[in-house]
mmCIF file of C-alpha atoms and ligand atoms in Angstrom:
data_model
loop_
_atom_site.group_PDB
_atom_site.id
_atom_site.type_symbol
_atom_site.label_atom_id
_atom_site.label_comp_id
_atom_site.label_asym_id
_atom_site.label_seq_id
_atom_site.Cartn_x
_atom_site.Cartn_y
_atom_site.Cartn_z
ATOM 1 C CA MET A 1 10.857 -6.942 34.179
ATOM 2 C CA SER A 2 11.363 -3.386 32.919
ATOM 3 C CA GLU A 3 8.605 -1.208 31.783
ATOM 4 C CA GLN A 4 6.154 -2.259 29.299
ATOM 5 C CA ILE A 5 5.520 -0.386 25.901
ATOM 6 C CA HIS A 6 3.540 -1.441 22.943
ATOM 7 C CA VAL A 7 4.603 -1.406 19.215
ATOM 8 C CA SER A 8 2.878 -1.863 16.406
ATOM 9 C CA PHE A 9 2.814 -5.304 14.376
ATOM 10 C CA ASP A 10 4.976 -3.696 10.919
ATOM 11 C CA GLU A 11 7.301 -2.527 13.117
ATOM 12 C CA LEU A 12 8.002 -5.888 15.615
ATOM 13 C CA ARG A 13 7.843 -7.993 12.086
ATOM 14 C CA ASP A 14 10.234 -5.288 9.979
ATOM 15 C CA ALA A 15 12.274 -5.680 13.139
ATOM 16 C CA LEU A 16 12.814 -9.464 13.118
ATOM 17 C CA ARG A 17 13.194 -9.369 9.749
ATOM 18 C CA ARG A 18 16.619 -7.268 9.814
ATOM 19 C CA VAL A 19 17.654 -9.367 12.738
ATOM 20 C CA PHE A 20 17.331 -12.506 10.689
ATOM 21 C CA ALA A 21 18.932 -11.313 7.688
ATOM 22 C CA ALA A 22 21.830 -9.925 9.091
ATOM 23 C CA HIS A 23 22.066 -13.785 10.909
ATOM 24 C CA GLY A 24 22.622 -15.444 7.615
ATOM 25 C CA CYS A 25 18.987 -15.846 6.192
ATOM 26 C CA SER A 26 18.053 -14.069 2.586
ATOM 27 C CA ASP A 27 15.403 -11.588 2.833
ATOM 28 C CA HIS A 28 12.968 -13.819 1.835
ATOM 29 C CA VAL A 29 13.072 -16.271 4.338
ATOM 30 C CA ALA A 30 13.844 -13.490 6.924
ATOM 31 C CA GLY A 31 10.523 -12.039 6.366
ATOM 32 C CA LEU A 32 8.910 -15.616 6.745
ATOM 33 C CA ILE A 33 9.943 -16.550 10.254
ATOM 34 C CA ALA A 34 9.619 -12.582 11.389
ATOM 35 C CA GLU A 35 5.406 -12.684 10.430
ATOM 36 C CA ASN A 36 5.779 -16.398 12.317
ATOM 37 C CA MET A 37 7.065 -15.068 15.369
ATOM 38 C CA ALA A 38 5.549 -11.218 15.334
ATOM 39 C CA ILE A 39 1.573 -13.264 14.681
ATOM 40 C CA ALA A 40 3.141 -15.186 18.078
ATOM 41 C CA GLU A 41 3.855 -12.481 19.909
ATOM 42 C CA ARG A 42 0.614 -10.344 18.898
ATOM 43 C CA ASP A 43 -1.958 -13.710 19.812
ATOM 44 C CA GLY A 44 0.142 -13.990 23.167
ATOM 45 C CA ALA A 45 1.631 -17.205 22.670
ATOM 46 C CA ALA A 46 4.669 -15.863 24.070
ATOM 47 C CA SER A 47 6.204 -19.121 23.721
ATOM 48 C CA HIS A 48 7.268 -18.642 20.547
ATOM 49 C CA GLY A 49 7.175 -15.125 20.053
ATOM 50 C CA ILE A 50 10.275 -12.971 20.593
ATOM 51 C CA PHE A 51 11.934 -15.244 23.585
ATOM 52 C CA ARG A 52 12.742 -17.555 20.358
ATOM 53 C CA VAL A 53 15.194 -15.335 18.648
ATOM 54 C CA ASP A 54 18.471 -16.235 20.420
ATOM 55 C CA GLY A 55 17.149 -19.682 19.657
ATOM 56 C CA TYR A 56 17.200 -19.048 15.721
ATOM 57 C CA ILE A 57 20.431 -16.905 16.436
ATOM 58 C CA SER A 58 22.757 -19.232 18.265
ATOM 59 C CA THR A 59 20.962 -21.867 15.176
ATOM 60 C CA LEU A 60 21.588 -20.062 12.389
ATOM 61 C CA LYS A 61 25.491 -19.530 13.609
ATOM 62 C CA SER A 62 26.261 -23.062 14.279
ATOM 63 C CA GLY A 63 25.553 -23.464 10.604
ATOM 64 C CA TRP A 64 23.312 -26.007 11.255
ATOM 65 C CA VAL A 65 20.343 -24.582 9.250
ATOM 66 C CA ASP A 66 20.706 -23.026 5.679
ATOM 67 C CA GLY A 67 18.804 -19.934 6.270
ATOM 68 C CA LYS A 68 18.653 -18.842 2.677
ATOM 69 C CA ALA A 69 17.745 -22.398 1.370
ATOM 70 C CA GLU A 70 15.117 -22.445 -1.470
ATOM 71 C CA PRO A 71 12.588 -25.166 -1.328
ATOM 72 C CA VAL A 72 12.207 -28.054 -3.970
ATOM 73 C CA ILE A 73 8.708 -28.442 -5.054
ATOM 74 C CA ASP A 74 7.479 -31.967 -6.210
ATOM 75 C CA ASP A 75 4.037 -32.518 -7.676
ATOM 76 C CA VAL A 76 3.757 -36.281 -7.014
ATOM 77 C CA ALA A 77 0.452 -37.279 -7.427
ATOM 78 C CA PRO A 78 -3.278 -35.462 -8.050
ATOM 79 C CA GLY A 79 -3.536 -34.984 -4.048
ATOM 80 C CA PHE A 80 0.220 -34.970 -2.633
ATOM 81 C CA ILE A 81 2.786 -32.509 -2.764
ATOM 82 C CA ARG A 82 6.202 -33.572 -1.946
ATOM 83 C CA ALA A 83 8.953 -30.515 -0.650
ATOM 84 C CA ASP A 84 12.564 -30.821 0.196
ATOM 85 C CA ALA A 85 12.988 -27.640 2.396
ATOM 86 C CA ARG A 86 17.015 -28.393 1.530
ATOM 87 C CA ASN A 87 17.726 -28.042 5.099
ATOM 88 C CA GLY A 88 16.187 -24.519 5.129
ATOM 89 C CA PHE A 89 12.824 -23.990 7.140
ATOM 90 C CA THR A 90 9.650 -24.933 6.202
ATOM 91 C CA LEU A 91 7.976 -21.712 6.399
ATOM 92 C CA ALA A 92 10.076 -21.519 2.963
ATOM 93 C CA ALA A 93 7.719 -24.631 1.792
ATOM 94 C CA THR A 94 5.127 -23.711 2.623
ATOM 95 C CA ASP A 95 5.158 -20.533 0.723
ATOM 96 C CA ALA A 96 6.556 -21.646 -2.608
ATOM 97 C CA ALA A 97 3.964 -24.904 -2.444
ATOM 98 C CA ARG A 98 1.032 -22.760 -1.009
ATOM 99 C CA HIS A 99 -0.988 -22.079 -4.471
ATOM 100 C CA GLN A 100 -0.280 -25.309 -5.942
ATOM 101 C CA LEU A 101 -1.397 -26.985 -2.796
ATOM 102 C CA ILE A 102 -4.925 -24.941 -2.789
ATOM 103 C CA ALA A 103 -4.895 -25.715 -6.254
ATOM 104 C CA LYS A 104 -5.074 -28.871 -5.602
ATOM 105 C CA ALA A 105 -7.005 -29.012 -2.713
ATOM 106 C CA ARG A 106 -9.974 -26.817 -4.928
ATOM 107 C CA GLU A 107 -9.501 -29.833 -7.758
ATOM 108 C CA ASN A 108 -9.323 -33.119 -5.713
ATOM 109 C CA GLY A 109 -11.427 -32.378 -2.586
ATOM 110 C CA VAL A 110 -8.179 -33.029 -0.832
ATOM 111 C CA ALA A 111 -4.188 -32.257 -0.730
ATOM 112 C CA ILE A 112 -1.295 -32.808 1.411
ATOM 113 C CA LEU A 113 1.975 -30.635 1.665
ATOM 114 C CA ALA A 114 4.643 -33.476 2.794
ATOM 115 C CA ILE A 115 8.120 -31.294 3.753
ATOM 116 C CA HIS A 116 11.102 -32.969 4.570
ATOM 117 C CA ASN A 117 14.825 -31.940 5.483
ATOM 118 C CA SER A 118 13.150 -29.154 7.131
ATOM 119 C CA GLN A 119 13.502 -26.922 10.720
ATOM 120 C CA HIS A 120 10.153 -25.747 12.442
ATOM 121 C CA PHE A 121 11.047 -23.200 15.490
ATOM 122 C CA GLY A 122 7.166 -21.373 15.974
ATOM 123 C CA ALA A 123 3.859 -21.542 16.195
ATOM 124 C CA LEU A 124 1.787 -23.623 13.704
ATOM 125 C CA TRP A 125 -1.793 -21.863 13.622
ATOM 126 C CA PRO A 126 0.181 -18.868 11.860
ATOM 127 C CA ASP A 127 0.537 -21.840 8.886
ATOM 128 C CA ILE A 128 -3.025 -22.819 8.695
ATOM 129 C CA GLU A 129 -4.971 -20.529 9.684
ATOM 130 C CA PRO A 130 -4.851 -18.327 6.458
ATOM 131 C CA PHE A 131 -6.064 -21.932 4.790
ATOM 132 C CA ALA A 132 -9.102 -21.801 7.218
ATOM 133 C CA ARG A 133 -9.952 -17.955 5.820
ATOM 134 C CA GLU A 134 -10.087 -19.556 2.161
ATOM 135 C CA GLY A 135 -12.254 -21.943 2.934
ATOM 136 C CA PHE A 136 -10.471 -25.086 4.053
ATOM 137 C CA VAL A 137 -10.115 -27.519 6.647
ATOM 138 C CA ALA A 138 -6.575 -27.385 7.089
ATOM 139 C CA MET A 139 -4.251 -29.297 9.640
ATOM 140 C CA SER A 140 -0.621 -29.647 10.497
ATOM 141 C CA MET A 141 1.614 -31.489 12.654
ATOM 142 C CA VAL A 142 5.206 -30.778 13.078
ATOM 143 C CA ASN A 143 7.935 -33.467 15.246
ATOM 144 C CA SER A 144 10.031 -31.871 17.277
ATOM 145 C CA MET A 145 13.473 -32.717 18.988
ATOM 146 C CA ALA A 146 13.253 -35.991 21.706
ATOM 147 C CA CYS A 147 12.199 -34.598 25.010
ATOM 148 C CA VAL A 148 8.925 -36.192 25.464
ATOM 149 C CA VAL A 149 8.921 -40.045 27.245
ATOM 150 C CA PRO A 150 6.237 -41.742 26.110
ATOM 151 C CA TYR A 151 3.360 -43.061 28.081
ATOM 152 C CA GLY A 152 4.327 -46.758 29.934
ATOM 153 C CA GLY A 153 8.366 -45.661 28.866
ATOM 154 C CA CYS A 154 11.080 -44.875 30.722
ATOM 155 C CA LYS A 155 13.289 -42.291 28.175
ATOM 156 C CA PRO A 156 12.390 -39.669 25.608
ATOM 157 C CA VAL A 157 11.423 -40.405 22.613
ATOM 158 C CA TYR A 158 8.724 -37.738 21.152
ATOM 159 C CA GLY A 159 9.176 -34.302 20.765
ATOM 160 C CA THR A 160 6.675 -31.774 22.249
ATOM 161 C CA ASN A 161 4.824 -32.632 18.688
ATOM 162 C CA PRO A 162 1.670 -29.928 18.128
ATOM 163 C CA LEU A 163 -1.087 -30.881 15.810
ATOM 164 C CA ALA A 164 -3.174 -27.752 14.839
ATOM 165 C CA PHE A 165 -6.488 -27.451 13.209
ATOM 166 C CA ALA A 166 -8.230 -24.736 11.474
ATOM 167 C CA ALA A 167 -11.825 -24.677 10.375
ATOM 168 C CA PRO A 168 -14.358 -22.185 8.512
ATOM 169 C CA ARG A 169 -17.033 -21.230 10.982
ATOM 170 C CA ALA A 170 -20.321 -18.661 9.548
ATOM 171 C CA GLY A 171 -20.314 -16.432 12.266
ATOM 172 C CA GLY A 172 -16.759 -14.986 12.619
ATOM 173 C CA ASP A 173 -12.973 -16.055 12.730
ATOM 174 C CA PRO A 174 -11.879 -19.771 12.101
ATOM 175 C CA VAL A 175 -12.079 -22.029 14.826
ATOM 176 C CA VAL A 176 -8.563 -22.800 15.458
ATOM 177 C CA PHE A 177 -6.649 -25.199 17.932
ATOM 178 C CA ASP A 178 -3.470 -25.373 18.084
ATOM 179 C CA GLN A 179 -1.579 -27.491 20.967
ATOM 180 C CA ALA A 180 1.428 -29.171 21.693
ATOM 181 C CA SER A 181 0.861 -33.038 22.728
ATOM 182 C CA SER A 182 3.294 -32.784 26.083
ATOM 183 C CA ALA A 183 1.699 -31.893 28.913
ATOM 184 C CA MET A 184 3.686 -28.027 27.875
ATOM 185 C CA ALA A 185 5.362 -26.528 25.179
ATOM 186 C CA ASN A 186 8.988 -26.632 26.117
ATOM 187 C CA GLY A 187 9.158 -23.201 25.410
ATOM 188 C CA ASP A 188 6.834 -22.675 28.337
ATOM 189 C CA VAL A 189 9.328 -25.044 30.587
ATOM 190 C CA GLN A 190 12.107 -22.451 29.397
ATOM 191 C CA ILE A 191 9.996 -19.453 30.020
ATOM 192 C CA ALA A 192 8.878 -20.702 33.761
ATOM 193 C CA ALA A 193 12.570 -21.571 34.239
ATOM 194 C CA ARG A 194 13.490 -18.095 33.591
ATOM 195 C CA GLU A 195 10.806 -16.707 35.939
ATOM 196 C CA GLY A 196 11.583 -19.134 39.054
ATOM 197 C CA GLU A 197 8.136 -21.183 38.474
ATOM 198 C CA ALA A 198 7.102 -24.036 39.418
ATOM 199 C CA LEU A 199 5.389 -26.414 36.045
ATOM 200 C CA PRO A 200 1.801 -27.804 37.272
ATOM 201 C CA PRO A 201 2.443 -31.508 38.999
ATOM 202 C CA GLY A 202 2.339 -33.965 36.530
ATOM 203 C CA ALA A 203 3.632 -31.807 33.438
ATOM 204 C CA GLY A 204 7.553 -33.998 34.194
ATOM 205 C CA VAL A 205 10.379 -35.786 35.180
ATOM 206 C CA ASP A 206 13.879 -35.432 36.840
ATOM 207 C CA ALA A 207 16.592 -36.789 35.087
ATOM 208 C CA GLY A 208 16.396 -39.589 37.425
ATOM 209 C CA GLY A 209 12.551 -40.246 35.994
ATOM 210 C CA ASN A 210 10.967 -38.847 39.253
ATOM 211 C CA PRO A 211 8.236 -36.468 39.015
ATOM 212 C CA THR A 212 9.174 -33.215 39.165
ATOM 213 C CA THR A 213 7.513 -29.357 39.378
ATOM 214 C CA ASP A 214 10.909 -27.752 38.627
ATOM 215 C CA PRO A 215 11.764 -26.902 35.368
ATOM 216 C CA LYS A 216 15.073 -26.551 35.476
ATOM 217 C CA ALA A 217 15.049 -30.212 36.559
ATOM 218 C CA VAL A 218 13.278 -30.751 33.111
ATOM 219 C CA LEU A 219 15.377 -28.927 31.155
ATOM 220 C CA ASP A 220 18.079 -30.239 32.977
ATOM 221 C CA GLY A 221 18.672 -34.231 31.664
ATOM 222 C CA GLY A 222 14.597 -34.238 32.618
ATOM 223 C CA ALA A 223 11.788 -35.094 30.127
ATOM 224 C CA LEU A 224 8.140 -33.499 29.575
ATOM 225 C CA LEU A 225 4.997 -35.990 29.693
ATOM 226 C CA PRO A 226 2.252 -36.188 27.199
ATOM 227 C CA PHE A 227 -0.555 -34.452 28.103
ATOM 228 C CA GLY A 228 -3.195 -36.780 29.312
ATOM 229 C CA GLY A 229 -1.601 -39.825 29.858
ATOM 230 C CA HIS A 230 -1.873 -42.706 26.967
ATOM 231 C CA LYS A 231 -4.051 -40.501 24.971
ATOM 232 C CA GLY A 232 -1.766 -37.781 24.197
ATOM 233 C CA SER A 233 1.037 -40.365 24.103
ATOM 234 C CA SER A 234 -0.920 -41.809 21.141
ATOM 235 C CA ILE A 235 -1.518 -38.537 19.292
ATOM 236 C CA ALA A 236 2.624 -37.605 20.019
ATOM 237 C CA MET A 237 2.654 -41.364 18.097
ATOM 238 C CA MET A 238 0.564 -40.020 15.321
ATOM 239 C CA VAL A 239 2.748 -36.904 15.220
ATOM 240 C CA GLU A 240 5.931 -38.726 14.488
ATOM 241 C CA ILE A 241 4.146 -40.840 12.067
ATOM 242 C CA MET A 242 2.534 -37.716 9.986
ATOM 243 C CA GLY A 243 5.077 -35.168 10.517
ATOM 244 C CA ALA A 244 8.506 -37.564 9.859
ATOM 245 C CA ALA A 245 7.457 -40.729 8.556
ATOM 246 C CA LEU A 246 4.691 -39.995 6.211
ATOM 247 C CA THR A 247 6.800 -36.706 5.341
ATOM 248 C CA GLY A 248 10.337 -38.756 4.602
ATOM 249 C CA GLY A 249 12.103 -36.129 7.972
ATOM 250 C CA LYS A 250 13.848 -36.932 10.947
ATOM 251 C CA PHE A 251 11.934 -38.816 13.981
ATOM 252 C CA SER A 252 12.496 -36.385 16.543
ATOM 253 C CA PHE A 253 14.738 -39.239 18.701
ATOM 254 C CA GLU A 254 16.540 -38.887 15.674
ATOM 255 C CA VAL A 255 17.748 -34.922 16.143
ATOM 256 C CA ASP A 256 21.546 -34.735 17.302
ATOM 257 C CA TRP A 257 22.810 -31.342 17.485
ATOM 258 C CA SER A 258 25.997 -32.415 19.016
ATOM 259 C CA GLU A 259 28.569 -31.513 15.868
ATOM 260 C CA HIS A 260 26.911 -28.148 16.052
ATOM 261 C CA PRO A 261 26.934 -26.536 19.238
ATOM 262 C CA GLY A 262 24.429 -23.682 19.433
ATOM 263 C CA ALA A 263 21.920 -25.808 17.421
ATOM 264 C CA VAL A 264 18.871 -26.151 18.970
ATOM 265 C CA ILE A 265 15.937 -25.631 16.430
ATOM 266 C CA PRO A 266 15.244 -29.438 15.446
ATOM 267 C CA HIS A 267 15.646 -31.084 11.968
ATOM 268 C CA THR A 268 12.680 -33.005 11.453
ATOM 269 C CA GLY A 269 9.427 -32.869 9.047
ATOM 270 C CA GLN A 270 5.973 -31.257 8.891
ATOM 271 C CA PHE A 271 2.881 -32.204 7.290
ATOM 272 C CA ILE A 272 -0.494 -29.817 6.044
ATOM 273 C CA LEU A 273 -3.624 -31.596 4.478
ATOM 274 C CA LEU A 274 -6.147 -29.167 3.368
ATOM 275 C CA ILE A 275 -9.977 -30.373 3.036
ATOM 276 C CA ASP A 276 -12.184 -28.987 0.619
ATOM 277 C CA PRO A 277 -15.540 -28.957 2.942
ATOM 278 C CA GLY A 278 -17.429 -28.321 -0.104
ATOM 279 C CA GLN A 279 -17.275 -31.692 -1.383
ATOM 280 C CA GLY A 280 -18.853 -33.015 2.168
ATOM 281 C CA ALA A 281 -23.020 -33.584 2.260
ATOM 282 C CA ALA A 282 -22.948 -30.534 5.011
ATOM 283 C CA ARG A 283 -23.845 -27.884 2.695
ATOM 284 C CA PRO A 284 -23.206 -25.073 4.027
ATOM 285 C CA PHE A 285 -20.472 -26.601 6.329
ATOM 286 C CA ALA A 286 -19.269 -23.288 7.686
ATOM 287 C CA ALA A 287 -22.873 -23.459 8.904
ATOM 288 C CA ARG A 288 -22.871 -26.665 10.546
ATOM 289 C CA VAL A 289 -19.770 -25.477 12.267
ATOM 290 C CA GLU A 290 -21.644 -22.827 13.568
ATOM 291 C CA GLU A 291 -24.347 -24.809 14.808
ATOM 292 C CA LEU A 292 -22.037 -26.734 17.031
ATOM 293 C CA ILE A 293 -20.476 -23.460 18.366
ATOM 294 C CA GLY A 294 -24.053 -21.923 19.069
ATOM 295 C CA ARG A 295 -24.702 -25.403 21.268
ATOM 296 C CA LEU A 296 -21.490 -25.164 23.048
ATOM 297 C CA ARG A 297 -22.350 -21.475 24.302
ATOM 298 C CA ASP A 298 -25.923 -22.947 24.925
ATOM 299 C CA ALA A 299 -23.945 -25.789 27.220
ATOM 300 C CA GLY A 300 -21.889 -22.829 28.747
ATOM 301 C CA VAL A 301 -18.600 -22.540 27.041
ATOM 302 C CA GLU A 302 -17.285 -18.982 26.887
ATOM 303 C CA ARG A 303 -14.114 -19.771 25.882
ATOM 304 C CA LEU A 304 -13.451 -21.600 22.845
ATOM 305 C CA PRO A 305 -9.759 -22.411 21.576
ATOM 306 C CA GLY A 306 -8.047 -19.522 19.801
ATOM 307 C CA GLU A 307 -10.803 -17.018 20.933
ATOM 308 C CA ARG A 308 -7.881 -15.754 23.709
ATOM 309 C CA ARG A 309 -5.552 -15.618 20.708
ATOM 310 C CA TYR A 310 -7.785 -13.291 18.693
ATOM 311 C CA ALA A 311 -8.932 -11.691 21.350
ATOM 312 C CA ALA A 312 -5.009 -10.550 22.197
ATOM 313 C CA ARG A 313 -5.027 -9.868 18.349
ATOM 314 C CA ARG A 314 -7.461 -7.205 18.362
ATOM 315 C CA ARG A 315 -6.591 -5.326 21.879
ATOM 316 C CA ALA A 316 -2.944 -5.357 19.859
ATOM 317 C CA ALA A 317 -4.937 -3.275 17.003
ATOM 318 C CA GLN A 318 -6.029 -1.397 19.050
ATOM 319 C CA HIS A 319 -3.237 -0.499 21.850
ATOM 320 C CA GLY A 320 -0.190 -2.200 19.788
ATOM 321 C CA ILE A 321 1.560 -5.505 21.021
ATOM 322 C CA PRO A 322 2.971 -4.941 24.908
ATOM 323 C CA LEU A 323 6.524 -5.775 24.615
ATOM 324 C CA ASP A 324 9.231 -5.775 27.786
ATOM 325 C CA ALA A 325 11.098 -2.215 27.167
ATOM 326 C CA GLU A 326 14.094 -3.546 27.782
ATOM 327 C CA ASP A 327 13.570 -6.570 25.070
ATOM 328 C CA TRP A 328 12.203 -4.103 22.188
ATOM 329 C CA ALA A 329 15.524 -1.903 22.841
ATOM 330 C CA ARG A 330 17.608 -4.772 22.337
ATOM 331 C CA LEU A 331 15.709 -6.017 19.539
ATOM 332 C CA ARG A 332 16.334 -2.865 17.757
ATOM 333 C CA GLU A 333 20.073 -2.851 18.209
ATOM 334 C CA ARG A 334 20.316 -6.586 17.282
ATOM 335 C CA ALA A 335 18.682 -5.133 13.936
ATOM 336 C CA GLY A 336 20.520 -2.105 13.582
ATOM 337 C CA ILE A 337 18.211 0.308 14.113
HETATM 338 P P1 NDP B 1 -1.364 -23.937 24.948
HETATM 339 O O1 NDP B 1 -1.688 -25.358 25.748
HETATM 340 O O2 NDP B 1 -1.350 -22.695 25.325
HETATM 341 O O3 NDP B 1 -2.805 -23.674 23.874
HETATM 342 C C1 NDP B 1 -3.268 -25.211 22.796
HETATM 343 C C2 NDP B 1 -4.903 -25.166 22.754
HETATM 344 O O4 NDP B 1 -5.998 -24.728 23.807
HETATM 345 C C3 NDP B 1 -5.174 -23.425 22.050
HETATM 346 O O5 NDP B 1 -6.050 -23.754 20.796
HETATM 347 C C4 NDP B 1 -5.839 -22.910 23.123
HETATM 348 O O6 NDP B 1 -6.614 -21.592 22.495
HETATM 349 C C5 NDP B 1 -6.544 -23.853 23.458
HETATM 350 N N1 NDP B 1 -6.767 -23.704 25.705
HETATM 351 C C6 NDP B 1 -6.085 -23.439 26.205
HETATM 352 N N2 NDP B 1 -6.872 -23.372 26.973
HETATM 353 C C7 NDP B 1 -7.959 -23.699 27.252
HETATM 354 C C8 NDP B 1 -9.551 -22.944 27.679
HETATM 355 N N3 NDP B 1 -9.026 -22.382 28.723
HETATM 356 N N4 NDP B 1 -10.219 -23.473 27.103
HETATM 357 C C9 NDP B 1 -10.493 -23.369 25.548
HETATM 358 N N5 NDP B 1 -9.742 -23.824 25.119
HETATM 359 C C10 NDP B 1 -8.118 -23.171 25.324
HETATM 360 O O7 NDP B 1 -0.444 -24.458 24.141
HETATM 361 P P2 NDP B 1 0.606 -25.131 23.704
HETATM 362 O O8 NDP B 1 1.049 -24.693 24.973
HETATM 363 O O9 NDP B 1 0.658 -26.797 23.799
HETATM 364 O O10 NDP B 1 1.339 -24.547 22.568
HETATM 365 C C11 NDP B 1 1.233 -23.189 22.208
HETATM 366 C C12 NDP B 1 2.179 -23.066 20.735
HETATM 367 O O11 NDP B 1 3.629 -23.556 20.887
HETATM 368 C C13 NDP B 1 1.284 -23.492 19.675
HETATM 369 O O12 NDP B 1 1.262 -22.326 18.813
HETATM 370 C C14 NDP B 1 2.525 -24.962 19.501
HETATM 371 O O13 NDP B 1 2.216 -24.558 17.916
HETATM 372 C C15 NDP B 1 3.869 -24.349 19.609
HETATM 373 N N6 NDP B 1 4.534 -25.203 19.483
HETATM 374 C C16 NDP B 1 5.760 -25.850 18.296
HETATM 375 C C17 NDP B 1 6.560 -26.931 18.452
HETATM 376 C C18 NDP B 1 7.349 -27.024 17.397
HETATM 377 O O14 NDP B 1 8.198 -27.901 17.470
HETATM 378 N N7 NDP B 1 7.326 -26.204 16.335
HETATM 379 C C19 NDP B 1 6.212 -28.074 19.233
HETATM 380 C C20 NDP B 1 5.834 -27.632 20.328
HETATM 381 C C21 NDP B 1 4.838 -26.183 20.501
HETATM 382 P P3 NDP B 1 -5.772 -19.817 22.951
HETATM 383 O O15 NDP B 1 -4.755 -20.041 22.457
HETATM 384 O O16 NDP B 1 -6.928 -19.216 22.385
HETATM 385 O O17 NDP B 1 -5.715 -19.893 24.560
HETATM 386 O O1 PYC B 2 8.209 -25.350 22.598
HETATM 387 O O2 PYC B 2 8.052 -27.659 22.539
HETATM 388 C C1 PYC B 2 8.523 -26.799 22.429
HETATM 389 C C2 PYC B 2 9.184 -26.099 20.647
HETATM 390 C C3 PYC B 2 9.907 -27.559 20.250
HETATM 391 C C4 PYC B 2 10.722 -26.528 19.287
HETATM 392 C C5 PYC B 2 10.140 -25.169 19.091
HETATM 393 N N1 PYC B 2 8.759 -25.226 19.601
#
């Protein structure tokens, strides 16, 4: 680890945009990936921050993903939009469908965006937090690549399958949680392997199916476990059903990179749900959420999900985003700046 430096959000996003544009993405798509990654880095989610640059580049080079794809958006029902990302990134499909999705949710009370033929390699909460800021309850699910053994099973079937939820509250930033349904995100296992750190017990198994705390053993033919035994396993199953079966995307176990050496981004689907809470009976909804939070505080809860990320965001606004100086130098070189 070299010296730590601080950069502004705009500087980081601009450098990332240049890197992705130089490796086969359209300017628009490069900007969307850069924004997602810069948000993750700024908000302290290292597993989906600049650590992911190499994975995007090797995947783009392999020809597995189309960084210039323009999604096709289909208005299929009053509350249902279907998007074909045309082997591009879901971020582009969400961006293209965004206004229509909001209009439908306002008109009908609910709206779904089901994206298929798509790839997602980032954190999920940046996809949905903006909807909560516009007053919606929002949920998203995306499946990934088979690296999680289902509860009661003996080989990987599920992806790390995150579920993200966001809701407006009266007294502050939206309530947001965003969590893998595996004991750990695969990205955190890779970081632990790089740093030479052990995993917590119960996170994974080696190639022989034996419990291990060695991240390399998990990555080298082993697998992760769902969080919370059968309960996390059911959530992982739901994410496969909503993220792949419902959208028309691939299941995690159907992702096959063998013809594209270097590809590491799963080709799956993404499900996004918006609900207009103004249609519910609790008036106003955001004040009811605030009552719940008040009761949690009374019960001694100091940290709500999302609060660590918001705190990191505030620190970054004041002092800049902390980065390893060598990582930043490498990124600037790749960006040609
Ligand atoms: P974490 O386990 O770090 O956190 C999960 C959630 O729990 C967060 O909302 C977090 O809030 C909250 N939380 C954590 N600790 C506490 C605590 N002590 N008290 C209260 N709340 C807490 O996330 P994961 O490692 O599971 O996932 C990391 C990221 O990886 C996610 O953004 C996810 O979208 C992404 N991911 C993406 C995949 C993909 O296919 N694209 C696949 C798998 C993961 P806070 O952040 O504020 O700490
Ligand atoms: O960290 O598990 C993960 C992950 C998979 C795909 C993107 N991120």
